Short mmCIF file of C-alpha atoms and ligand atoms in Angstrom, two decimals:
data_model
loop_
_atom_site.label_atom_id
_atom_site.label_comp_id
_atom_site.label_asym_id
_atom_site.label_seq_id
_atom_site.Cartn_x
_atom_site.Cartn_y
_atom_site.Cartn_z
CA MET A 119 109.89 120.79 91.67
CA SER A 120 109.79 121.79 87.99
CA CYS A 121 107.44 120.75 85.41
CA LEU A 122 107.96 117.13 83.88
CA ILE A 123 105.79 117.94 81.01
CA GLY A 124 106.68 120.84 79.25
CA GLN A 125 107.38 123.47 76.08
CA ASP A 126 110.91 125.11 77.56
CA VAL A 127 112.94 123.79 74.74
CA LYS A 128 116.17 125.22 76.13
CA ARG A 129 115.56 123.09 79.11
CA ALA A 130 115.52 119.61 77.33
CA ALA A 131 118.02 120.15 75.07
CA ALA A 132 120.70 121.22 78.26
CA LEU A 133 118.95 117.95 79.78
CA ILE A 134 120.13 116.04 76.70
CA ARG A 135 123.46 117.77 76.44
CA ASP A 136 124.13 116.68 79.97
CA GLY A 137 123.05 112.91 79.33
CA GLY A 138 119.93 112.98 79.90
CA VAL A 139 117.37 110.87 78.90
CA VAL A 140 114.18 113.34 77.25
CA ALA A 141 110.97 112.66 75.42
CA PHE A 142 109.99 115.44 72.52
CA ALA A 143 106.78 115.30 70.09
CA THR A 144 108.06 114.58 66.78
CA GLU A 145 105.35 114.40 63.78
CA THR A 146 105.73 110.84 63.43
CA VAL A 147 105.40 109.47 66.89
CA TYR A 148 107.02 111.33 70.17
CA GLY A 149 111.33 109.97 71.10
CA LEU A 150 112.95 109.46 73.48
CA GLY A 151 115.97 111.02 73.32
CA ALA A 152 119.63 111.09 74.43
CA HIS A 153 122.87 112.18 72.97
CA ALA A 154 124.36 110.22 70.23
CA PHE A 155 127.46 110.81 71.31
CA ASP A 156 127.39 109.42 74.49
CA PRO A 157 126.98 105.89 75.41
CA SER A 158 126.14 106.08 78.96
CA ALA A 159 123.34 108.80 77.48
CA VAL A 160 121.95 105.89 74.91
CA ALA A 161 122.29 102.95 77.59
CA ARG A 162 119.62 105.00 79.79
CA VAL A 163 117.40 104.75 76.55
CA PHE A 164 117.74 101.05 76.30
CA GLU A 165 118.02 100.95 80.48
CA VAL A 166 114.32 103.08 80.57
CA LYS A 167 112.31 101.04 77.47
CA GLY A 168 113.68 97.75 78.10
CA ARG A 169 114.62 97.50 74.64
CA PRO A 170 116.63 95.32 73.62
CA ARG A 171 120.56 95.90 72.51
CA PHE A 172 119.93 94.85 69.30
CA ASP A 173 117.36 96.51 68.15
CA PRO A 174 119.38 100.29 66.55
CA LEU A 175 118.46 103.51 67.48
CA ILE A 176 116.79 106.52 64.61
CA VAL A 177 119.41 109.19 64.82
CA HIS A 178 117.77 112.63 64.26
CA VAL A 179 119.35 115.32 63.25
CA ALA A 180 118.33 119.01 62.36
CA SER A 181 120.20 118.89 58.24
CA THR A 182 121.16 117.18 55.25
CA ASN A 183 124.27 118.57 56.04
CA GLU A 184 124.26 116.78 59.45
CA ALA A 185 123.39 113.67 58.15
CA ARG A 186 126.48 113.61 55.49
CA ARG A 187 128.67 114.50 58.22
CA LEU A 188 127.53 110.89 60.67
CA ALA A 189 127.64 108.38 56.98
CA THR A 190 130.53 107.91 55.27
CA ASP A 191 128.62 107.58 52.23
CA PHE A 192 125.52 109.70 50.86
CA PRO A 193 124.69 108.23 47.44
CA ARG A 194 122.34 109.53 45.04
CA ALA A 195 119.05 107.66 46.21
CA ALA A 196 119.58 109.15 49.49
CA ARG A 197 120.82 112.80 47.84
CA GLN A 198 116.70 112.79 46.29
CA LEU A 199 115.03 111.44 49.23
CA ALA A 200 116.48 113.57 51.77
CA GLU A 201 116.42 116.46 49.09
CA ALA A 202 111.94 115.16 48.53
CA PHE A 203 111.08 114.16 52.03
CA TRP A 204 113.50 115.93 54.37
CA PRO A 205 112.55 117.62 57.09
CA GLY A 206 109.48 114.25 57.36
CA PRO A 207 109.18 111.11 58.05
CA ILE A 208 111.53 108.64 56.70
CA THR A 209 114.32 107.62 58.20
CA LEU A 210 117.87 106.31 55.50
CA ILE A 211 120.06 103.81 56.62
CA LEU A 212 123.27 104.63 55.31
CA PRO A 213 127.22 103.94 56.30
CA LYS A 214 128.54 105.17 59.52
CA THR A 215 131.22 107.33 61.05
CA ASP A 216 133.60 106.08 63.96
CA ASN A 217 131.97 108.51 66.33
CA ILE A 218 128.64 106.98 66.36
CA PRO A 219 128.89 104.50 69.02
CA ASP A 220 128.18 101.00 68.62
CA LEU A 221 125.22 100.93 70.76
CA VAL A 222 123.55 103.43 68.77
CA THR A 223 123.40 101.03 66.00
CA ALA A 224 123.98 97.58 67.95
CA GLY A 225 127.10 96.97 66.38
CA LEU A 226 126.05 97.29 62.64
CA SER A 227 128.46 99.00 60.02
CA THR A 228 125.11 101.25 59.17
CA VAL A 229 123.63 104.16 61.36
CA ALA A 230 119.74 104.93 60.77
CA LEU A 231 119.42 108.85 60.43
CA ARG A 232 116.84 111.28 60.51
CA VAL A 233 115.37 114.86 59.76
CA PRO A 234 112.25 115.39 61.72
CA ALA A 235 109.85 118.41 60.72
CA HIS A 236 108.19 118.89 63.67
CA PRO A 237 108.77 122.89 64.89
CA LEU A 238 109.41 120.79 67.98
CA ALA A 239 111.96 118.63 67.48
CA ARG A 240 114.02 120.61 65.17
CA GLN A 241 114.09 123.40 67.65
CA LEU A 242 115.92 120.83 70.15
CA LEU A 243 118.22 120.19 67.78
CA VAL A 244 119.70 122.97 66.30
CA GLU A 245 119.33 124.21 70.25
CA ALA A 246 121.06 120.29 71.71
CA GLY A 247 123.86 121.19 68.81
CA VAL A 248 124.56 117.48 68.97
CA PRO A 249 122.47 114.45 67.35
CA ILE A 250 119.87 112.54 69.26
CA ALA A 251 119.43 108.96 68.99
CA ALA A 252 116.08 108.11 69.87
CA PRO A 253 113.16 105.14 69.62
CA SER A 254 109.57 105.42 70.22
CA ALA A 255 108.77 106.64 74.01
CA ASN A 256 107.17 103.51 74.99
CA PRO A 257 107.98 100.28 77.04
CA PHE A 258 109.75 97.74 74.24
CA GLY A 259 106.98 96.03 71.83
CA GLU A 260 103.94 98.08 73.27
CA VAL A 261 101.65 100.83 71.16
CA SER A 262 103.79 104.11 70.51
CA PRO A 263 102.75 107.35 71.91
CA THR A 264 101.27 110.15 69.84
CA THR A 265 101.02 112.52 72.97
CA ALA A 266 103.32 113.83 76.06
CA GLU A 267 100.19 111.75 78.23
CA HIS A 268 100.99 108.83 76.89
CA VAL A 269 104.88 109.15 77.47
CA ARG A 270 104.11 109.99 81.06
CA LEU A 271 101.63 106.89 81.46
CA GLN A 272 104.22 104.86 80.37
CA LEU A 273 107.28 105.99 81.20
CA GLY A 274 106.96 109.19 83.48
CA ASP A 275 108.50 108.35 86.61
CA ARG A 276 112.00 106.79 84.67
CA ILE A 277 112.62 109.56 82.57
CA ASP A 278 113.79 114.22 82.87
CA TYR A 279 111.52 115.61 80.91
CA ILE A 280 108.77 115.75 78.47
CA LEU A 281 109.02 117.92 75.07
CA ASP A 282 105.49 118.70 75.05
CA GLY A 283 104.27 119.45 71.27
CA GLY A 284 100.73 118.21 70.97
CA PRO A 285 99.39 115.21 69.34
CA CYS A 286 101.62 113.98 66.33
CA ASN A 287 100.10 114.79 63.04
CA VAL A 288 101.53 112.08 61.03
CA GLY A 289 101.09 109.25 64.12
CA LEU A 290 102.87 106.49 62.48
CA GLU A 291 106.72 106.41 63.01
CA SER A 292 109.07 107.26 59.88
CA THR A 293 109.22 104.62 56.82
CA VAL A 294 111.96 103.15 56.91
CA VAL A 295 114.48 102.50 53.74
CA HIS A 296 118.15 101.17 53.49
CA VAL A 297 120.03 103.15 50.62
CA ALA A 298 123.64 101.95 51.49
CA ASN A 299 123.49 99.22 48.85
CA GLU A 300 121.55 99.50 45.26
CA PRO A 301 118.78 98.31 44.91
CA PRO A 302 117.36 100.75 48.19
CA THR A 303 115.55 98.40 50.38
CA LEU A 304 112.20 99.11 52.35
CA LEU A 305 112.87 98.01 55.94
CA ARG A 306 109.64 99.81 56.93
CA PRO A 307 106.84 101.27 55.71
CA GLY A 308 105.86 104.29 57.43
CA GLY A 309 104.80 107.95 57.46
CA VAL A 310 105.97 108.37 53.90
CA THR A 311 104.74 106.04 51.32
CA GLN A 312 105.89 103.34 49.15
CA GLU A 313 104.10 104.83 46.22
CA GLU A 314 105.77 108.61 46.98
CA ILE A 315 109.38 106.78 47.12
CA GLU A 316 109.20 105.13 44.29
CA ARG A 317 108.24 108.15 41.93
CA ILE A 318 111.62 109.75 43.04
CA ILE A 319 113.82 106.72 43.16
CA GLY A 320 112.14 103.63 40.80
CA SER A 321 110.90 100.96 42.06
CA LEU A 322 112.44 99.64 46.27
CA ARG A 323 113.30 96.33 46.87
CA LEU A 324 110.67 94.92 49.62
CA PRO A 325 112.53 92.49 52.16
CA HIS A 326 110.08 89.84 51.99
CA ALA A 327 109.95 89.32 47.88
CA ASP A 328 112.96 87.30 47.86
CA ASP A 329 115.64 85.58 50.44
CA ALA A 330 118.36 84.73 48.10
CA GLY A 331 120.34 87.67 48.20
CA ASP A 332 123.37 87.19 50.13
CA ASP A 333 124.81 91.00 51.12
CA ARG A 334 121.59 92.23 50.84
CA PRO A 335 120.41 93.92 54.41
CA GLN A 336 118.11 91.94 56.24
CA THR A 337 114.53 93.18 57.58
CA SER A 338 115.24 95.72 60.34
CA PRO A 339 117.09 93.67 63.00
CA GLY A 340 114.29 95.84 64.92
CA MET A 341 110.92 94.77 63.25
CA LEU A 342 110.43 91.51 65.69
CA SER A 343 107.12 90.23 64.59
CA ARG A 344 105.17 91.35 67.95
CA HIS A 345 105.24 94.84 68.13
CA TYR A 346 103.05 98.12 68.61
CA ALA A 347 100.90 95.75 70.89
CA PRO A 348 97.67 96.23 73.12
CA HIS A 349 96.97 94.10 76.64
CA THR A 350 93.61 92.93 75.12
CA PRO A 351 94.01 90.70 72.34
CA LEU A 352 93.47 91.89 68.71
CA GLN A 353 92.16 89.75 65.98
CA ILE A 354 91.95 91.10 62.54
CA LEU A 355 89.30 90.48 60.77
CA ASN A 356 88.01 90.99 57.13
CA ASN A 357 84.71 90.58 57.37
CA ILE A 358 83.33 91.93 60.65
CA SER A 359 80.04 90.11 60.33
CA GLU A 360 82.37 86.82 61.30
CA ILE A 361 82.20 87.99 65.10
CA THR A 362 79.29 86.57 67.53
CA PHE A 363 78.65 88.95 70.09
CA SER A 364 78.56 86.73 73.33
CA THR A 365 81.36 89.13 74.68
CA MET A 366 82.76 92.45 75.79
CA VAL A 367 84.17 93.05 71.81
CA GLY A 368 85.29 96.79 70.65
CA VAL A 369 86.48 97.21 67.33
CA MET A 370 87.87 98.97 65.02
CA ALA A 371 87.42 100.13 61.52
CA LEU A 372 88.61 102.64 58.91
CA GLN A 373 85.39 103.83 58.18
CA PRO A 374 81.93 104.10 59.95
CA PHE A 375 80.32 99.84 58.95
CA ALA A 376 76.64 98.61 59.30
CA GLY A 377 76.09 97.10 62.80
CA MET A 378 78.99 98.89 64.48
CA GLU A 379 76.53 99.43 67.33
CA ARG A 380 76.60 95.91 68.16
CA PHE A 381 80.36 96.64 69.65
CA THR A 382 80.96 97.60 73.33
CA SER A 383 83.07 99.77 72.11
CA VAL A 384 83.73 101.49 68.59
CA GLU A 385 86.45 102.97 66.94
CA VAL A 386 86.58 104.71 63.46
CA LEU A 387 89.22 106.19 62.58
CA SER A 388 87.87 108.72 59.80
CA GLN A 389 84.74 109.43 58.74
CA SER A 390 85.47 109.96 55.14
CA GLY A 391 88.01 107.06 55.04
CA ASN A 392 91.06 109.32 54.96
CA LEU A 393 94.30 107.17 55.54
CA ALA A 394 96.73 110.08 56.61
CA GLU A 395 93.59 111.07 59.20
CA ALA A 396 92.84 107.11 60.16
CA ALA A 397 97.19 107.00 60.46
CA SER A 398 96.68 109.72 62.66
CA GLN A 399 94.20 108.69 65.03
CA PHE A 400 95.72 104.74 65.18
CA TYR A 401 97.84 104.43 68.37
CA ALA A 402 95.29 106.61 69.80
CA ALA A 403 92.80 104.53 69.57
CA LEU A 404 94.31 101.75 70.29
CA ARG A 405 95.04 102.67 73.14
CA ARG A 406 91.17 103.96 73.80
CA LEU A 407 89.92 100.40 73.16
CA ASP A 408 92.49 98.87 75.51
CA SER A 409 91.98 100.97 78.56
CA GLN A 410 88.48 99.15 78.66
CA GLY A 411 88.71 95.82 80.16
CA LEU A 412 87.21 94.79 77.18
CA GLN A 413 87.92 90.44 76.15
CA GLN A 414 88.97 91.00 72.82
CA ILE A 415 89.73 93.99 70.16
CA VAL A 416 88.87 93.12 66.39
CA ALA A 417 90.07 95.62 63.93
CA THR A 418 89.32 95.40 59.76
CA PRO A 419 92.52 95.65 57.79
CA PHE A 420 93.08 98.76 55.45
CA PRO A 421 93.07 98.59 51.68
CA GLU A 422 96.56 97.86 50.79
CA THR A 423 97.91 101.53 48.86
CA GLY A 424 99.28 104.42 50.19
CA LEU A 425 99.15 104.67 54.53
CA GLY A 426 97.37 101.40 54.73
CA ARG A 427 100.90 99.37 53.99
CA ALA A 428 101.88 100.78 57.20
CA LEU A 429 98.84 100.97 58.76
CA ASN A 430 98.33 97.10 58.02
CA ASP A 431 101.94 96.66 59.28
CA ARG A 432 100.94 97.82 62.23
CA LEU A 433 97.90 96.26 62.90
CA GLN A 434 99.40 92.76 62.27
CA ARG A 435 102.19 93.19 64.58
CA ALA A 436 99.97 94.19 67.09
CA ALA A 437 97.70 91.19 66.45
CA ARG A 438 100.34 88.75 66.76
CA ARG A 439 100.48 86.44 69.96
CA ALA A 440 103.90 86.91 71.84
P1 AMP B 619 112.02 103.05 66.19
O1 AMP B 619 112.98 103.55 67.25
O2 AMP B 619 110.87 102.12 67.27
O3 AMP B 619 111.14 103.66 65.44
O4 AMP B 619 112.77 101.80 65.50
C1 AMP B 619 113.48 102.63 64.29
C2 AMP B 619 113.75 101.12 63.40
O5 AMP B 619 115.11 101.21 62.77
C3 AMP B 619 113.86 100.03 63.88
O6 AMP B 619 113.05 98.93 62.71
C4 AMP B 619 115.12 99.36 64.08
O7 AMP B 619 115.62 98.02 63.82
C5 AMP B 619 115.41 100.16 62.50
N1 AMP B 619 117.03 100.32 62.03
C6 AMP B 619 117.80 100.73 63.08
N2 AMP B 619 118.95 101.52 62.69
C7 AMP B 619 118.82 100.75 62.04
C8 AMP B 619 120.41 100.20 60.78
N3 AMP B 619 121.66 100.44 60.99
N4 AMP B 619 120.19 99.14 59.88
C9 AMP B 619 118.62 98.98 59.72
N5 AMP B 619 117.68 98.69 60.28
C10 AMP B 619 117.69 100.06 61.45
MG1 MG B 620 109.16 101.73 68.20
#
């Protein structure tokens, strides 16, 4: 019996080529990958995750050239963003070629493409020689995995292998930008910030800014309001002093704050308030809080700038009740 977790890229690649389902490290979160051109392998990904079939997957490729081969058009904004941020935590939505199965894109005429930066993910893509469709490697709606052990705990009995690349250093999902139409639309904030993107291509359209647009892309189908959620009720509080301490309450905060010793459990994401460090710690901290039998988790919002926007997005979805 070979191990479920390891660093055997050749084995992971062979499993992918044979229609297996393999979790693998990326710089954002761990992905649950399958051969993107093999509809039955992709179907297993949906099944293992309990992911609804209307929620399309991101197709991971080894290079921008490969991404171009999967899109019927690669407009200027796509070229600029690929040049600036690939390999890296940004996903581009482009018109798809026919060889991508409908299951991957949930029947949409567009495909989500990304070139990941993590060295093991890159080796896997090169060795497999095929594009890999992969959502995050967690049961649908739950907290995303940022270590191989997180994946094992949540999906270990249902998948073929976990390619262990250590803890994810970005720690939040990729930014999703729809570049098939003008102006490009930010569908999901993530590892590359809105500010960084706008420095390259100018103003992005934000999905909720106006709903009047006709053929404008809707919010990503997968951006369901409740997502990334712990089992313990999570509440966002602007002012932590509003809390009464009659119950077992845990807290997650960007930085240390006065009175934090009154909480049963405390997760400070960055001593210095660094948002990149906070992002890399976010999901693991949420998991630790969720595993302690607390009655409530409270969290303070992040500054609405840079990676703080993506952190607030995940926090709001995690806090929403079903
Ligand atoms: P996940 O795989 O969990 O990181 O989620 C991938 C995200 O990309 C989801 O929010 C999807 O809805 C979104 N996505 C994937 N393909 C498309 C597409 N063709 N158009 C719009 N959004 C997409
Ligand atoms: Mg996900």
